[in-house]
Protein backbone atom coordinates (compact mmCIF):
# COMPACT_ATOMS: atom_id res chain seq x y z
CA UNK A 1 0.00 0.00 0.00
CA UNK A 2 1.35 3.42 -0.94
CA UNK A 3 1.35 6.22 1.57
CA UNK A 4 -0.59 9.27 0.41
CA UNK A 5 1.40 12.46 0.60
CA UNK A 6 0.42 15.97 -0.44
CA UNK A 7 2.71 15.62 -3.46
CA UNK A 8 1.06 12.41 -4.66
CA UNK A 9 -2.41 13.83 -3.96
CA UNK A 10 -1.59 16.90 -6.07
CA UNK A 11 -0.27 14.68 -8.83
CA UNK A 12 -3.47 12.62 -8.82
CA UNK A 13 -5.75 15.67 -8.72
CA UNK A 14 -3.90 17.55 -11.46
CA UNK A 15 -5.91 15.81 -14.18
CA UNK A 16 -9.33 16.37 -12.60
CA UNK A 17 -11.51 19.06 -14.18
CA UNK A 18 -12.46 20.50 -10.79
CA UNK A 19 -8.82 21.09 -9.76
CA UNK A 20 -6.79 24.08 -10.96
CA UNK A 21 -3.30 25.24 -10.08
CA UNK A 22 -3.06 29.03 -10.00
CA UNK A 23 -0.82 31.76 -8.65
CA UNK A 24 -2.15 34.24 -6.14
CA UNK A 25 -1.52 37.04 -8.65
CA UNK A 26 -3.93 35.31 -11.06
CA UNK A 27 -6.83 35.17 -8.61
CA UNK A 28 -6.31 37.89 -5.99
CA UNK A 29 -9.21 40.31 -6.11
CA UNK A 30 -11.09 38.30 -8.72
CA UNK A 31 -14.86 38.51 -8.28
CA UNK A 32 -16.35 35.21 -7.15
CA UNK A 33 -18.93 35.53 -9.97
CA UNK A 34 -16.10 35.59 -12.50
CA UNK A 35 -14.46 32.50 -10.96
CA UNK A 36 -17.81 30.68 -11.16
CA UNK A 37 -18.24 31.45 -14.85
CA UNK A 38 -14.58 30.88 -15.80
CA UNK A 39 -14.62 27.42 -14.26
CA UNK A 40 -18.07 26.39 -15.53
CA UNK A 41 -19.84 26.49 -12.17
CA UNK A 42 -22.30 29.00 -13.64
CA UNK A 43 -23.30 29.62 -17.26
CA UNK A 44 -23.31 33.41 -16.93
CA UNK A 45 -22.56 36.25 -14.55
CA UNK A 46 -26.29 36.62 -13.90
CA UNK A 47 -26.61 32.95 -12.98
CA UNK A 48 -23.55 33.27 -10.70
CA UNK A 49 -25.11 36.32 -9.00
CA UNK A 50 -28.40 34.40 -8.50
CA UNK A 51 -26.53 31.49 -6.92
CA UNK A 52 -24.77 33.88 -4.57
CA UNK A 53 -27.88 35.83 -3.55
CA UNK A 54 -29.65 32.55 -2.79
CA UNK A 55 -26.70 31.60 -0.52
CA UNK A 56 -25.73 28.74 -2.81
CA UNK A 57 -22.01 29.54 -3.02
CA UNK A 58 -19.30 28.98 -0.44
CA UNK A 59 -15.62 29.82 -0.59
CA UNK A 60 -13.54 27.72 1.80
CA UNK A 61 -16.59 27.19 3.99
CA UNK A 62 -17.64 30.85 4.04
CA UNK A 63 -21.05 31.64 2.53
CA UNK A 64 -20.68 34.30 -0.15
CA UNK A 65 -23.48 36.82 0.37
CA UNK A 66 -22.73 39.59 -2.11
CA UNK A 67 -22.24 39.07 -5.87
CA UNK A 68 -19.57 41.79 -5.80
CA UNK A 69 -17.35 39.86 -3.38
CA UNK A 70 -13.82 39.09 -4.49
CA UNK A 71 -11.41 36.33 -3.57
CA UNK A 72 -9.30 37.38 -0.60
CA UNK A 73 -6.27 36.01 1.21
CA UNK A 74 -8.38 34.85 4.15
CA UNK A 75 -10.10 32.43 1.74
CA UNK A 76 -6.87 30.44 1.35
CA UNK A 77 -6.80 27.39 3.64
CA UNK A 78 -3.55 25.74 4.76
CA UNK A 79 -1.50 28.26 2.74
CA UNK A 80 -2.55 26.79 -0.64
CA UNK A 81 -6.19 25.74 -1.01
CA UNK A 82 -9.36 27.57 -1.95
CA UNK A 83 -12.47 25.39 -2.16
CA UNK A 84 -15.42 26.87 -4.04
CA UNK A 85 -18.79 25.12 -3.90
CA UNK A 86 -21.66 26.20 -6.08
CA UNK A 87 -25.08 24.65 -5.75
CA UNK A 88 -25.32 20.98 -4.89
CA UNK A 89 -22.78 19.56 -7.32
CA UNK A 90 -20.43 22.31 -8.45
CA UNK A 91 -17.00 22.12 -6.85
CA UNK A 92 -13.69 23.76 -7.63
CA UNK A 93 -10.41 23.37 -5.81
CA UNK A 94 -7.82 26.04 -6.48
CA UNK A 95 -4.27 25.18 -5.46
CA UNK A 96 -2.60 28.54 -4.95
CA UNK A 97 1.14 28.57 -5.55
Coordinates of N, CA and C in Angstrom, one line a residue:
X1 N 0.8 -1.2 0.0 CA 0.0 0.0 0.0 C 0.9 1.2 0.0
X2 N 0.6 2.2 -0.9 CA 1.3 3.4 -0.9 C 0.8 4.5 0.0
X3 N 1.7 5.2 0.6 CA 1.3 6.2 1.6 C 1.0 7.5 0.8
X4 N -0.1 8.1 1.1 CA -0.6 9.3 0.4 C 0.1 10.5 1.0
X5 N 0.8 11.2 0.2 CA 1.4 12.5 0.6 C 0.7 13.6 -0.1
X6 N 1.0 14.8 0.3 CA 0.4 16.0 -0.4 C 0.9 16.0 -1.9
X7 N 2.2 15.6 -2.1 CA 2.7 15.6 -3.5 C 2.0 14.6 -4.4
X8 N 1.7 13.4 -3.8 CA 1.1 12.4 -4.7 C -0.4 12.8 -4.8
X9 N -1.0 13.4 -3.8 CA -2.4 13.8 -4.0 C -2.5 14.9 -5.0
X10 N -1.6 15.8 -5.1 CA -1.6 16.9 -6.1 C -1.4 16.3 -7.5
X11 N -0.5 15.3 -7.6 CA -0.3 14.7 -8.8 C -1.5 14.0 -9.3
X12 N -2.3 13.3 -8.4 CA -3.5 12.6 -8.8 C -4.6 13.6 -9.2
X13 N -4.7 14.7 -8.5 CA -5.7 15.7 -8.7 C -5.5 16.5 -10.0
X14 N -4.3 16.6 -10.4 CA -3.9 17.6 -11.5 C -4.7 17.3 -12.7
X15 N -5.2 16.1 -12.9 CA -5.9 15.8 -14.2 C -7.4 15.9 -14.0
X16 N -7.9 16.3 -12.8 CA -9.3 16.4 -12.6 C -9.8 17.7 -13.1
X17 N -11.0 17.8 -13.7 CA -11.5 19.1 -14.2 C -11.9 20.1 -13.1
X18 N -12.1 19.6 -11.9 CA -12.5 20.5 -10.8 C -11.2 21.0 -10.0
X19 N -10.1 20.7 -10.4 CA -8.8 21.1 -9.8 C -8.0 22.0 -10.7
X20 N -7.6 23.1 -10.2 CA -6.8 24.1 -11.0 C -5.6 24.6 -10.1
X21 N -4.5 24.6 -10.7 CA -3.3 25.2 -10.1 C -3.2 26.7 -10.6
X22 N -3.1 27.6 -9.7 CA -3.1 29.0 -10.0 C -2.0 29.7 -9.1
X23 N -1.7 30.9 -9.5 CA -0.8 31.8 -8.6 C -1.8 32.8 -8.0
X24 N -1.3 33.3 -6.8 CA -2.2 34.2 -6.1 C -2.4 35.5 -7.0
X25 N -1.4 35.9 -7.8 CA -1.5 37.0 -8.6 C -2.6 36.8 -9.7
X26 N -2.9 35.6 -10.1 CA -3.9 35.3 -11.1 C -5.3 35.5 -10.5
X27 N -5.5 35.2 -9.2 CA -6.8 35.2 -8.6 C -7.1 36.2 -7.6
X28 N -6.1 36.9 -7.0 CA -6.3 37.9 -6.0 C -7.2 39.0 -6.5
X29 N -8.3 39.3 -5.7 CA -9.2 40.3 -6.1 C -10.2 40.0 -7.2
X30 N -10.2 38.7 -7.7 CA -11.1 38.3 -8.7 C -12.5 38.1 -8.1
X31 N -13.5 38.7 -8.8 CA -14.9 38.5 -8.3 C -15.2 37.0 -8.3
X32 N -15.9 36.6 -7.2 CA -16.4 35.2 -7.2 C -17.2 34.9 -8.3
X33 N -18.1 35.8 -8.8 CA -18.9 35.5 -10.0 C -18.1 35.2 -11.2
X34 N -17.0 35.9 -11.4 CA -16.1 35.6 -12.5 C -15.5 34.2 -12.4
X35 N -15.0 33.8 -11.2 CA -14.5 32.5 -11.0 C -15.5 31.4 -11.3
X36 N -16.7 31.7 -10.9 CA -17.8 30.7 -11.2 C -18.0 30.5 -12.7
X37 N -18.0 31.6 -13.4 CA -18.2 31.4 -14.8 C -17.0 30.9 -15.6
X38 N -15.8 31.4 -15.2 CA -14.6 30.9 -15.8 C -14.4 29.4 -15.7
X39 N -14.8 28.8 -14.5 CA -14.6 27.4 -14.3 C -15.9 26.6 -14.4
X40 N -16.8 27.1 -15.2 CA -18.1 26.4 -15.5 C -18.9 26.0 -14.4
X41 N -18.9 26.7 -13.3 CA -19.8 26.5 -12.2 C -21.1 27.3 -12.3
X42 N -21.1 28.2 -13.3 CA -22.3 29.0 -13.6 C -22.2 29.3 -15.1
X43 N -23.3 29.4 -15.8 CA -23.3 29.6 -17.3 C -23.1 31.1 -17.6
X44 N -23.4 32.0 -16.7 CA -23.3 33.4 -16.9 C -23.1 34.2 -15.6
X45 N -22.7 35.4 -15.7 CA -22.6 36.2 -14.6 C -23.9 36.4 -13.8
X46 N -25.0 36.5 -14.5 CA -26.3 36.6 -13.9 C -26.6 35.4 -13.1
X47 N -26.3 34.2 -13.7 CA -26.6 33.0 -13.0 C -25.7 32.9 -11.7
X48 N -24.5 33.3 -11.8 CA -23.5 33.3 -10.7 C -24.1 34.2 -9.6
X49 N -24.6 35.4 -10.0 CA -25.1 36.3 -9.0 C -26.3 35.7 -8.3
X50 N -27.2 35.0 -9.1 CA -28.4 34.4 -8.5 C -28.0 33.3 -7.5
X51 N -27.0 32.5 -7.9 CA -26.5 31.5 -6.9 C -26.0 32.1 -5.6
X52 N -25.3 33.2 -5.8 CA -24.8 33.9 -4.6 C -25.9 34.5 -3.7
X53 N -26.8 35.2 -4.3 CA -27.9 35.8 -3.5 C -28.8 34.8 -2.9
X54 N -28.8 33.6 -3.4 CA -29.6 32.5 -2.8 C -28.8 31.7 -1.8
X55 N -27.6 32.2 -1.5 CA -26.7 31.6 -0.5 C -26.3 30.2 -1.0
X56 N -26.1 30.0 -2.3 CA -25.7 28.7 -2.8 C -24.3 28.6 -3.2
X57 N -23.4 29.6 -2.7 CA -22.0 29.5 -3.0 C -21.2 29.7 -1.7
X58 N -20.2 28.8 -1.6 CA -19.3 29.0 -0.4 C -17.9 29.0 -1.0
X59 N -17.0 29.8 -0.3 CA -15.6 29.8 -0.6 C -14.9 29.4 0.7
X60 N -14.3 28.3 0.6 CA -13.5 27.7 1.8 C -14.4 27.7 3.0
X61 N -15.7 27.3 2.9 CA -16.6 27.2 4.0 C -17.4 28.4 4.3
X62 N -17.0 29.6 3.8 CA -17.6 30.9 4.0 C -18.7 31.1 3.0
X63 N -20.0 31.4 3.5 CA -21.0 31.6 2.5 C -20.8 33.0 1.9
X64 N -20.8 33.0 0.6 CA -20.7 34.3 -0.2 C -22.1 34.9 -0.2
X65 N -22.2 36.2 0.3 CA -23.5 36.8 0.4 C -23.7 38.0 -0.6
X66 N -22.6 38.4 -1.2 CA -22.7 39.6 -2.1 C -22.1 39.2 -3.5
X67 N -22.8 39.4 -4.6 CA -22.2 39.1 -5.9 C -21.0 39.9 -6.2
X68 N -20.7 41.0 -5.5 CA -19.6 41.8 -5.8 C -18.3 41.3 -5.0
X69 N -18.5 40.3 -4.2 CA -17.3 39.9 -3.4 C -16.2 39.3 -4.3
X70 N -15.0 39.5 -3.8 CA -13.8 39.1 -4.5 C -13.1 38.1 -3.6
X71 N -12.2 37.3 -4.3 CA -11.4 36.3 -3.6 C -10.4 37.1 -2.7
X72 N -10.2 36.7 -1.5 CA -9.3 37.4 -0.6 C -8.4 36.4 0.1
X73 N -7.3 36.9 0.6 CA -6.3 36.0 1.2 C -6.8 35.1 2.3
X74 N -7.8 35.6 3.1 CA -8.4 34.9 4.1 C -9.2 33.6 3.6
X75 N -9.4 33.6 2.3 CA -10.1 32.4 1.7 C -9.2 31.3 1.5
X76 N -7.9 31.5 1.6 CA -6.9 30.4 1.3 C -6.7 29.6 2.6
X77 N -6.9 28.3 2.5 CA -6.8 27.4 3.6 C -5.5 26.6 3.6
X78 N -4.8 26.5 4.7 CA -3.6 25.7 4.8 C -2.5 26.3 3.8
X79 N -2.5 27.6 3.6 CA -1.5 28.3 2.7 C -1.6 28.0 1.2
X80 N -2.5 27.1 0.8 CA -2.5 26.8 -0.6 C -3.9 26.5 -1.2
X81 N -4.9 26.2 -0.4 CA -6.2 25.7 -1.0 C -7.3 26.7 -0.9
X82 N -8.1 26.9 -2.0 CA -9.4 27.6 -1.9 C -10.4 26.6 -2.5
X83 N -11.4 26.3 -1.7 CA -12.5 25.4 -2.2 C -13.7 26.2 -2.4
X84 N -14.2 26.1 -3.7 CA -15.4 26.9 -4.0 C -16.5 25.8 -4.3
X85 N -17.6 26.0 -3.7 CA -18.8 25.1 -3.9 C -19.9 26.0 -4.4
X86 N -20.6 25.5 -5.5 CA -21.7 26.2 -6.1 C -22.8 25.3 -6.3
X87 N -23.9 25.5 -5.6 CA -25.1 24.7 -5.7 C -24.8 23.3 -5.1
X88 N -25.5 22.3 -5.5 CA -25.3 21.0 -4.9 C -24.2 20.2 -5.4
X89 N -23.8 20.4 -6.7 CA -22.8 19.6 -7.3 C -21.5 20.3 -7.8
X90 N -21.6 21.6 -7.9 CA -20.4 22.3 -8.4 C -19.3 22.5 -7.4
X91 N -18.2 22.0 -7.7 CA -17.0 22.1 -6.8 C -15.8 22.5 -7.7
X92 N -15.0 23.4 -7.0 CA -13.7 23.8 -7.6 C -12.7 23.9 -6.5
X93 N -11.5 23.2 -6.8 CA -10.4 23.4 -5.8 C -9.3 24.1 -6.5
X94 N -8.9 25.3 -6.0 CA -7.8 26.0 -6.5 C -6.6 25.8 -5.6
X95 N -5.5 25.3 -6.2 CA -4.3 25.2 -5.5 C -3.4 26.4 -5.8
X96 N -3.3 27.3 -4.8 CA -2.6 28.5 -5.0 C -1.1 28.4 -4.7
X97 N -0.3 28.7 -5.7 CA 1.1 28.6 -5.5 C 1.8 29.9 -5.3

